[in-house]
Tab-separated table of C-alpha atoms in Angstrom:
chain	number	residue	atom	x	y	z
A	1288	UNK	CA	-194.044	159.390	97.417
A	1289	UNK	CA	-195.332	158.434	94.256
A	1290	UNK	CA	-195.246	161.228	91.564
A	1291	UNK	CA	-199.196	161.158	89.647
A	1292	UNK	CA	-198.884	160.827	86.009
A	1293	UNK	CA	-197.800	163.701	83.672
A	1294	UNK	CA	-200.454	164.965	81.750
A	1295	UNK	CA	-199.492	162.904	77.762
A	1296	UNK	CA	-198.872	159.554	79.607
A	1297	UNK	CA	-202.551	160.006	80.759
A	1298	UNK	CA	-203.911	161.176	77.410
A	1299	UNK	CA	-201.625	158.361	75.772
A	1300	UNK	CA	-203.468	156.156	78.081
A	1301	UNK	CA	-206.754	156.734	76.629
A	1302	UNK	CA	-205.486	156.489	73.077
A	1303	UNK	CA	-204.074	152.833	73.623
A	1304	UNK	CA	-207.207	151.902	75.022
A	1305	UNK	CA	-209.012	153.206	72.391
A	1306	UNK	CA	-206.509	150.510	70.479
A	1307	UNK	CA	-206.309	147.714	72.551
A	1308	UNK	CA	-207.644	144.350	70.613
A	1309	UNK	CA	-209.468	141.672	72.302
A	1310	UNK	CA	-206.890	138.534	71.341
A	1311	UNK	CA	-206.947	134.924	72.049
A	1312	UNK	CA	-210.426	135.417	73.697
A	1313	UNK	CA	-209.520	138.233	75.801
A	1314	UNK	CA	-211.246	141.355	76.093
A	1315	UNK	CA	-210.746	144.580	78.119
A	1316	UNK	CA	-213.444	145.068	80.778
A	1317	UNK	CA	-213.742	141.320	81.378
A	1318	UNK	CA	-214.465	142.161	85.216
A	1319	UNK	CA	-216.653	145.100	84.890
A	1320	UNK	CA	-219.536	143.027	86.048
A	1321	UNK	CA	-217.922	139.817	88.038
A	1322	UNK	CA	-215.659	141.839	90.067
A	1323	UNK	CA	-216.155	145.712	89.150
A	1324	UNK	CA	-213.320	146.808	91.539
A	1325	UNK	CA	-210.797	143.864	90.402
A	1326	UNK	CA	-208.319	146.192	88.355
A	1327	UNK	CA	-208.921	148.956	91.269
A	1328	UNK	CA	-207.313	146.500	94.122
A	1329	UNK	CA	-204.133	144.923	91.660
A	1330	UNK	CA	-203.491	148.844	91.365
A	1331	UNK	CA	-203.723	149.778	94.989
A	1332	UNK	CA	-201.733	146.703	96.200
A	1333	UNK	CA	-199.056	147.444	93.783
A	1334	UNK	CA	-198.684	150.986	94.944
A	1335	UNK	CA	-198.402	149.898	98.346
A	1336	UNK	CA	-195.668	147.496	97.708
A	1337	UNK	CA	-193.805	150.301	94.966
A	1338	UNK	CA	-194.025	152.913	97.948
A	1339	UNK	CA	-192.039	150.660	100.438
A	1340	UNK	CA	-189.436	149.413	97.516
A	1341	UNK	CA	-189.762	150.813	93.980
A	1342	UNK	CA	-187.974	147.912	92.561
A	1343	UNK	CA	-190.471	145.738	92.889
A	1344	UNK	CA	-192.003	147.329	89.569
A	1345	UNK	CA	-188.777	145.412	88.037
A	1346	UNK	CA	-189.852	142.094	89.675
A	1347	UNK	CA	-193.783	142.294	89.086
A	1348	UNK	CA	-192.762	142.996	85.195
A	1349	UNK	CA	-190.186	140.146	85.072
A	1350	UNK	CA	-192.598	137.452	86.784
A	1351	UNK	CA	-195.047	138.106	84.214
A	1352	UNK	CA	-192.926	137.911	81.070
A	1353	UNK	CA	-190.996	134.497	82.477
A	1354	UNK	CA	-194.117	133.444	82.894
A	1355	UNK	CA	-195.751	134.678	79.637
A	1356	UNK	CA	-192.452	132.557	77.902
A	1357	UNK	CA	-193.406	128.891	79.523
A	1358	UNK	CA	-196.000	127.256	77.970
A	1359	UNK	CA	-197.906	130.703	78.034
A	1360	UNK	CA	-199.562	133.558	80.129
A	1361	UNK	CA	-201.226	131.184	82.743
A	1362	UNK	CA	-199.499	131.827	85.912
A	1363	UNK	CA	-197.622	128.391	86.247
A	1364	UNK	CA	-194.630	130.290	87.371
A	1365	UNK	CA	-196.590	131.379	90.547
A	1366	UNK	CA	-197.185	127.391	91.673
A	1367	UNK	CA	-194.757	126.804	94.047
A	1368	UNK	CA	-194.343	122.968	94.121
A	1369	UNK	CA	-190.997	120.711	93.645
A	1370	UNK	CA	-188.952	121.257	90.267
A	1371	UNK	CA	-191.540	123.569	89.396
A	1372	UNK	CA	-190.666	127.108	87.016
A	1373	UNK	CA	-189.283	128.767	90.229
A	1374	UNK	CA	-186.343	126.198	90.452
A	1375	UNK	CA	-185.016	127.089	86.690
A	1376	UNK	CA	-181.733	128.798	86.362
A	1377	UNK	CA	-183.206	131.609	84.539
A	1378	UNK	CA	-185.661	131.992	87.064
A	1379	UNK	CA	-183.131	132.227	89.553
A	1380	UNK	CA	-183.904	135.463	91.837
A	1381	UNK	CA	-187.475	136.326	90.546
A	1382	UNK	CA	-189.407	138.547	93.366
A	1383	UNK	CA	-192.994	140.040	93.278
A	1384	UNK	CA	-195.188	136.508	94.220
A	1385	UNK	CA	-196.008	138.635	97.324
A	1386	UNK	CA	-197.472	141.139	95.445
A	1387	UNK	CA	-199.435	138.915	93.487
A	1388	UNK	CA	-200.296	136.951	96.524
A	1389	UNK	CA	-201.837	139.861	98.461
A	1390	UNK	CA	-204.113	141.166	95.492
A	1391	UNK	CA	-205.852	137.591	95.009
A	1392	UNK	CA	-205.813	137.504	99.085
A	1393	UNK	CA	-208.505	140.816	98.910
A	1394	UNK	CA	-209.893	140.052	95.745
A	1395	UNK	CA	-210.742	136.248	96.658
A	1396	UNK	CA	-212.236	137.979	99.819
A	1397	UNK	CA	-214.668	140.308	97.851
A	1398	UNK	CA	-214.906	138.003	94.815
A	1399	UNK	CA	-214.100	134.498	95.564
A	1400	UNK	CA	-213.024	132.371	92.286
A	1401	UNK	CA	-213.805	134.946	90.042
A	1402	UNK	CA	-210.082	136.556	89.400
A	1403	UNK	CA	-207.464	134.616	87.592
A	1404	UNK	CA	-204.140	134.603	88.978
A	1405	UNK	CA	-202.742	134.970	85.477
A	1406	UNK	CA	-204.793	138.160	84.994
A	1407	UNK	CA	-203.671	139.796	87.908
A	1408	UNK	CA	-199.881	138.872	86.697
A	1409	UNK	CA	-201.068	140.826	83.639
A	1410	UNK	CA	-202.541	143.265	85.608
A	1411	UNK	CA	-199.825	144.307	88.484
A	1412	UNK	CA	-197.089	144.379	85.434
A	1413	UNK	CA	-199.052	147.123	83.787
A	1414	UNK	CA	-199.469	149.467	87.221
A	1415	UNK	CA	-195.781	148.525	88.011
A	1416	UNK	CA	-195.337	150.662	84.715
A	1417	UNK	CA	-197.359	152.958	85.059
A	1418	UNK	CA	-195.882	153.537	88.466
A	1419	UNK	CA	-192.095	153.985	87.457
A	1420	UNK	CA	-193.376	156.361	85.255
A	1421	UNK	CA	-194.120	154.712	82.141
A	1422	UNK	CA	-197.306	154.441	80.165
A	1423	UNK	CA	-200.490	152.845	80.935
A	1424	UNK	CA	-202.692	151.060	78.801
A	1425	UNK	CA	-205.950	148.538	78.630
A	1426	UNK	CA	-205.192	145.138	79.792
A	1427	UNK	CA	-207.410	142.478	77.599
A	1428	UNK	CA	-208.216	140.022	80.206
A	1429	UNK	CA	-210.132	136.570	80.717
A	1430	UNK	CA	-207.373	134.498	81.407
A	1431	UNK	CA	-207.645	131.449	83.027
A	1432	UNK	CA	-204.929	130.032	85.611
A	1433	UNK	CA	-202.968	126.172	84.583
A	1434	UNK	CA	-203.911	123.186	86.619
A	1435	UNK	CA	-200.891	121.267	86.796
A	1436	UNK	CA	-197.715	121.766	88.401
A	1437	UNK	CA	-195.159	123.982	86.149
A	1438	UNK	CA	-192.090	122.189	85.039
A	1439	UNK	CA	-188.688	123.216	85.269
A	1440	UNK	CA	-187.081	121.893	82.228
A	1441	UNK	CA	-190.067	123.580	80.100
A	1442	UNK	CA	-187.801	127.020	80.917
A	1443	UNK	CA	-184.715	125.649	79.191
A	1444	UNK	CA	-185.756	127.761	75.738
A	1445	UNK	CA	-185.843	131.026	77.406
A	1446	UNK	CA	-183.725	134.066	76.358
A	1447	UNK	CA	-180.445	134.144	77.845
A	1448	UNK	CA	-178.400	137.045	78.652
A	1449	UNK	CA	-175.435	135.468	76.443
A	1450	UNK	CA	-177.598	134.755	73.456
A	1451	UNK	CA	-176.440	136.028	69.974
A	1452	UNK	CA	-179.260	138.076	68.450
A	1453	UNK	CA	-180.204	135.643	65.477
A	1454	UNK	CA	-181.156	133.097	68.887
A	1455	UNK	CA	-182.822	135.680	70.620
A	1456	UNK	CA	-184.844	136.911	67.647
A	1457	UNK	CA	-185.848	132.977	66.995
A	1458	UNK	CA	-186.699	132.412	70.386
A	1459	UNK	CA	-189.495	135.508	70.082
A	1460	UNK	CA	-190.600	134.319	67.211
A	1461	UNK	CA	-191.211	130.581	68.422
A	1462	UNK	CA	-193.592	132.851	70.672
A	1463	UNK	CA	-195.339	134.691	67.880
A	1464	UNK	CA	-193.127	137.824	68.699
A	1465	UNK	CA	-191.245	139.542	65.710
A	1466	UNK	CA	-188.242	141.711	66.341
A	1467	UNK	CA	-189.818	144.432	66.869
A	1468	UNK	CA	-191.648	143.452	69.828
A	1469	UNK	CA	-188.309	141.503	71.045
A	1470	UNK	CA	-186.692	144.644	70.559
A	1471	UNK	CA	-189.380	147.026	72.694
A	1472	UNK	CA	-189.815	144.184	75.248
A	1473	UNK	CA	-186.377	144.701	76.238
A	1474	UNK	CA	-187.158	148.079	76.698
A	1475	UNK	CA	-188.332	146.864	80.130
A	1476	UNK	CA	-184.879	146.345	81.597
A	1477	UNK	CA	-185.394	150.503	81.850
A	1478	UNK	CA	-186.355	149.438	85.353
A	1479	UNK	CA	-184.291	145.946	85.936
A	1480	UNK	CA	-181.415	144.731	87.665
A	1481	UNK	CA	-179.273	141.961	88.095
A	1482	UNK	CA	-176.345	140.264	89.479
A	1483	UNK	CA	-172.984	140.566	89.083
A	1484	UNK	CA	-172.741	136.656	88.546
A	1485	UNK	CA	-174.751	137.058	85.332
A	1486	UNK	CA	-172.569	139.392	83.265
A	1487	UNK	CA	-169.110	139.321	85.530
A	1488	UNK	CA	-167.730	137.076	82.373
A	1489	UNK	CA	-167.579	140.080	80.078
A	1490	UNK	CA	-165.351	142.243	82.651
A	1491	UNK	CA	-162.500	139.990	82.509
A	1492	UNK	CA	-161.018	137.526	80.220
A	1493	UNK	CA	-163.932	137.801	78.333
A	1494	UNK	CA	-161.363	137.424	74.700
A	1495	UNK	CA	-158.717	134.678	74.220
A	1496	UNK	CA	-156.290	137.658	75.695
A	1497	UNK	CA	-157.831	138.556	78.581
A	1498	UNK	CA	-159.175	140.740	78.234
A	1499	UNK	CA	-162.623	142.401	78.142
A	1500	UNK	CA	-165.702	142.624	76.481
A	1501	UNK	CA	-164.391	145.198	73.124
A	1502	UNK	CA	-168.300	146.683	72.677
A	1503	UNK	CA	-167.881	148.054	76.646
A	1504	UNK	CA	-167.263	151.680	77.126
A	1505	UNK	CA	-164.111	151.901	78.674
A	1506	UNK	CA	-165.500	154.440	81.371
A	1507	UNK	CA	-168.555	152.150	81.677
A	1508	UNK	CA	-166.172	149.292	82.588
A	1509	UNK	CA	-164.209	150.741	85.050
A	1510	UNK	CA	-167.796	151.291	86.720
A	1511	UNK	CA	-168.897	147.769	86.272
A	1512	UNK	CA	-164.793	146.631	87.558
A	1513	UNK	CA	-165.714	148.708	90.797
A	1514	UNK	CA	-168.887	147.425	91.494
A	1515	UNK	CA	-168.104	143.945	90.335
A	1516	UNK	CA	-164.354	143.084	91.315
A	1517	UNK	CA	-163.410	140.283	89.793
A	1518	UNK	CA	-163.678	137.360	92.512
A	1519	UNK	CA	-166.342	139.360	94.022
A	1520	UNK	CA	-169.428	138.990	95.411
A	1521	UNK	CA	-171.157	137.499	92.495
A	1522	UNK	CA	-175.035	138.086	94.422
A	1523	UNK	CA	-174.033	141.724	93.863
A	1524	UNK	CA	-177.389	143.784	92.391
A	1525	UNK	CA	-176.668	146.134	89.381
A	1526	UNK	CA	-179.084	148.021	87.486
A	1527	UNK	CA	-179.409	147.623	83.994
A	1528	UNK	CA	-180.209	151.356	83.224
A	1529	UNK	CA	-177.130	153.148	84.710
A	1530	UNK	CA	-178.729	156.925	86.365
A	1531	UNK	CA	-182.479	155.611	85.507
A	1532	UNK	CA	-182.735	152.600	87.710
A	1533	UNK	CA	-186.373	153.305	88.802
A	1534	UNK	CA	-187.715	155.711	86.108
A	1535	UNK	CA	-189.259	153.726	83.138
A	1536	UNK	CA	-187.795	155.773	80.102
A	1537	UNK	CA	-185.457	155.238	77.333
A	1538	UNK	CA	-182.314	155.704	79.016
A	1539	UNK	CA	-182.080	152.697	78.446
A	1540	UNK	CA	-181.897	152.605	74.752
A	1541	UNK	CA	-179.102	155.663	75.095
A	1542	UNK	CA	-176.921	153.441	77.220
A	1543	UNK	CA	-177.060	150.583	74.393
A	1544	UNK	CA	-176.670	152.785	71.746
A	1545	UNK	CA	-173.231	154.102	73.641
A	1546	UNK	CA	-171.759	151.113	74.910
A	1547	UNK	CA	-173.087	151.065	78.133
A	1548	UNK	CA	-175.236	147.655	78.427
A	1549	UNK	CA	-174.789	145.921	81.089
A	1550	UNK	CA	-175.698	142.417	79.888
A	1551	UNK	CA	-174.339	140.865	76.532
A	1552	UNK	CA	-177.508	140.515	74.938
A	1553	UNK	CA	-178.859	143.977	75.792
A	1554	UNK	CA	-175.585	145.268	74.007
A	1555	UNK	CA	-175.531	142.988	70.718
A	1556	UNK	CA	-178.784	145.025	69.805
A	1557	UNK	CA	-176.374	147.626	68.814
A	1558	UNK	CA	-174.471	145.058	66.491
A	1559	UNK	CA	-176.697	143.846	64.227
A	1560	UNK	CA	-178.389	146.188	61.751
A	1561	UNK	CA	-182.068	145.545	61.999
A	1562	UNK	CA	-182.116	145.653	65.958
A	1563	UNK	CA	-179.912	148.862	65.732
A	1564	UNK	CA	-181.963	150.792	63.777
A	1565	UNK	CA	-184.714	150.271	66.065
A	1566	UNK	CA	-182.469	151.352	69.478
A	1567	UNK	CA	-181.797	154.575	67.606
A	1568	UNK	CA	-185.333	155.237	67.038
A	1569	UNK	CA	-186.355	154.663	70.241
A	1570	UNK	CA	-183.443	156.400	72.175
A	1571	UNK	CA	-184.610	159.866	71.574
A	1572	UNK	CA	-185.830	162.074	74.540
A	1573	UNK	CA	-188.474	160.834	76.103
A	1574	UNK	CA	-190.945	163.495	75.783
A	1575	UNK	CA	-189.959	163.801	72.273
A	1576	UNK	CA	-190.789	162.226	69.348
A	1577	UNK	CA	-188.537	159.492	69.033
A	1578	UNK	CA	-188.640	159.088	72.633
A	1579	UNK	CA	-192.259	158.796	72.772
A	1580	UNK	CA	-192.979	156.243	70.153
A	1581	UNK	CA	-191.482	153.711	72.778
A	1582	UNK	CA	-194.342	154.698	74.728
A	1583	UNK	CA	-196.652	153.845	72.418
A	1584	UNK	CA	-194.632	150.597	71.024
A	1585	UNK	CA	-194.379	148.935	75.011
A	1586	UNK	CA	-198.129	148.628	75.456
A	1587	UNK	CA	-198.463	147.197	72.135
A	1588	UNK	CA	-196.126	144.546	72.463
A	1589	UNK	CA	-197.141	144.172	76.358
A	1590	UNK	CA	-200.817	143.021	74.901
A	1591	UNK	CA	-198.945	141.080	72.654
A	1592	UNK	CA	-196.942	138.932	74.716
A	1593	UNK	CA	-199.624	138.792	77.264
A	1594	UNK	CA	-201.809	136.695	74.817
A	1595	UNK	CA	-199.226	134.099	74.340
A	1596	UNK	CA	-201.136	130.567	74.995
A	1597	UNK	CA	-203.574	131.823	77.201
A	1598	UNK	CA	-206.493	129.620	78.719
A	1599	UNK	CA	-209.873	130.970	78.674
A	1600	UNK	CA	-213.354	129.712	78.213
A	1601	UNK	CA	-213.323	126.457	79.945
A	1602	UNK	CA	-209.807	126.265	79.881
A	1603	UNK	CA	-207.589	125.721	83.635
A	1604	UNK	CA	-209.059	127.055	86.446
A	1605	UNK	CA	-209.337	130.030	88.926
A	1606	UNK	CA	-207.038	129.659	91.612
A	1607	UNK	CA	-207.764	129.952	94.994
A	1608	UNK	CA	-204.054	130.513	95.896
A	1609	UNK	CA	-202.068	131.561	93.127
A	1610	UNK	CA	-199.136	128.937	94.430
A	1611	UNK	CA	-200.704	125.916	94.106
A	1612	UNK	CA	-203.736	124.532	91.647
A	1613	UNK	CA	-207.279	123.613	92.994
């Protein structure tokens, strides 16, 4: 059953919308007269799909920022054609398309070529949020969907999970990102997971000794050992937030800050000064003060990174099926 929405993460709602800044041409409300109940169906289609597997939140969020990080927020990751985004490494294992494909399914029905694919990517990530618990805020929209094919090699700049943090922090910025929104974006593995394949390196002979990864916990390891043994099942799922796997909170942050990432990446935040200081401040408790400012932060950096190259105007198209262009 879906829990409704404490009481400050509604009022914290409000106050974000209050905030949110039309960017790149978007505004909030675009729909209000196209397609009044647009923004009503994303959020009923991705409850339905969160109440028969809650991590699909994780999958709905990741589409949206792999697709936000190729050639911008315009739902090229959802066309399904030959050597297209979907057959990237680093897209390897993305789920949620049939989310996305069954909210433009009703809304084409009540409101045919009105709703952009990419704004219902924008859309769905917010409610998939909202619904693991996490705030909620106003989604600028207008986007406009890309018209030809995505390309696979156009994915080969995205943030890997063995990236130093000077690489990672570039590779935000290249989007118009600074650290601090790298930093709170990576908030969202609170509700991710991934395979054993992608982080098995640092359980063993991760050093020239064999041994591994010095930054683990010790007791976190022999947790990862277990439920990665080494010449294992490699399409093994782990959550990134150990104890928090579906709740979008800080825990997240805590588990950095005491050795208990699961990928490289997430725990080099807690190497290098700058990106430290920020884990700290955000992995208070989460109805307190620290906690709470990465409540506030997320939906910031959500609007963001959802502005990155988007098409609007005249720009693209609407989509008639999110998987393939016009």
């Amino acid at each position: 059953m879906v829990q409704m929405e404490p009481k400050w993460l509604v009022l914290l709602a409000v106050i974000l919308s209050l905030f949110a800044e039309t960017q790149q041409g978007l505004t909030s409300g675009f729909y209000s007269s196209s397609c009044p109940k647009a923004e009503a169906i994303v959020r009923s289609t991705v409850e339905t799909h969160f109440k028969q597997d809650p991590t699909i939140a994780a999958g709905v969020l990741r589409l949206h920022f792999q697709d936000c990080f190729v050639q911008g927020c315009d739902a090229s990751i959802l066309i399904t054609e030959a050597s297209g985004e979907t057959d990237a490494l680093p897209n390897a294992g993305l789920r949620g398309f049939d989310v996305i494909d069954d909210a433009k399914t009703q809304l084409e029905a009540l409101c045919p070529g009105v709703v952009s694919c990419a704004d219902i990517l924008a859309l769905a990530a917010r409610d998939a949020v909202g619904l693991s618990g996490g705030p909620s805020w106003s989604v600028p929209t207008g986007r406009r969907d890309e018209t030809n094919v995505s390309s696979s090699p156009d994915t080969s700049n995205f943030p890997a999970p063995n990236d130093s943090i000077p690489v990672l922090r570039q590779k935000f910025a290249d989007k118009g990102l600074n650290t601090h929104d790298f930093v709170t974006l990576v908030g969202a593995h609170t509700i991710g997971q991934t395979n054993c394949s992608v982080f098995q390196y640092r359980l063993y002979n991760f050093t020239t000794r064999g041994n591994a990864d010095p930054t683990i916990n010790p007791a976190f390891l022999a947790q990862l050992q277990a439920l990665c043994p080494e010449g294992g099942n490699g399409s093994t799922r782990v959550a990134l937030d150990t104890n928090s796997q579906t709740k979008f909170d800080v825990n997240f942050f805590k588990n950095v800050r005491d050795g208990n990432g699961v990928l490289e990446s997430d725990q080099r935040l807690f190497g290098d000064s700058e990106t430290r200081k920020i884990v700290r401040n955000y992995a208070g408790n989460g109805r307190g003060v620290l906690g709470l400012r990465f409540y506030i932060e997320f939906p910031k950096a959500m609007i963001k990174m959802s502005s990155i190259g988007v098409k609007t105007g005249t720009q693209g198209e609407i989509r008639k099926t999110c998987s393939k262009s016009n």
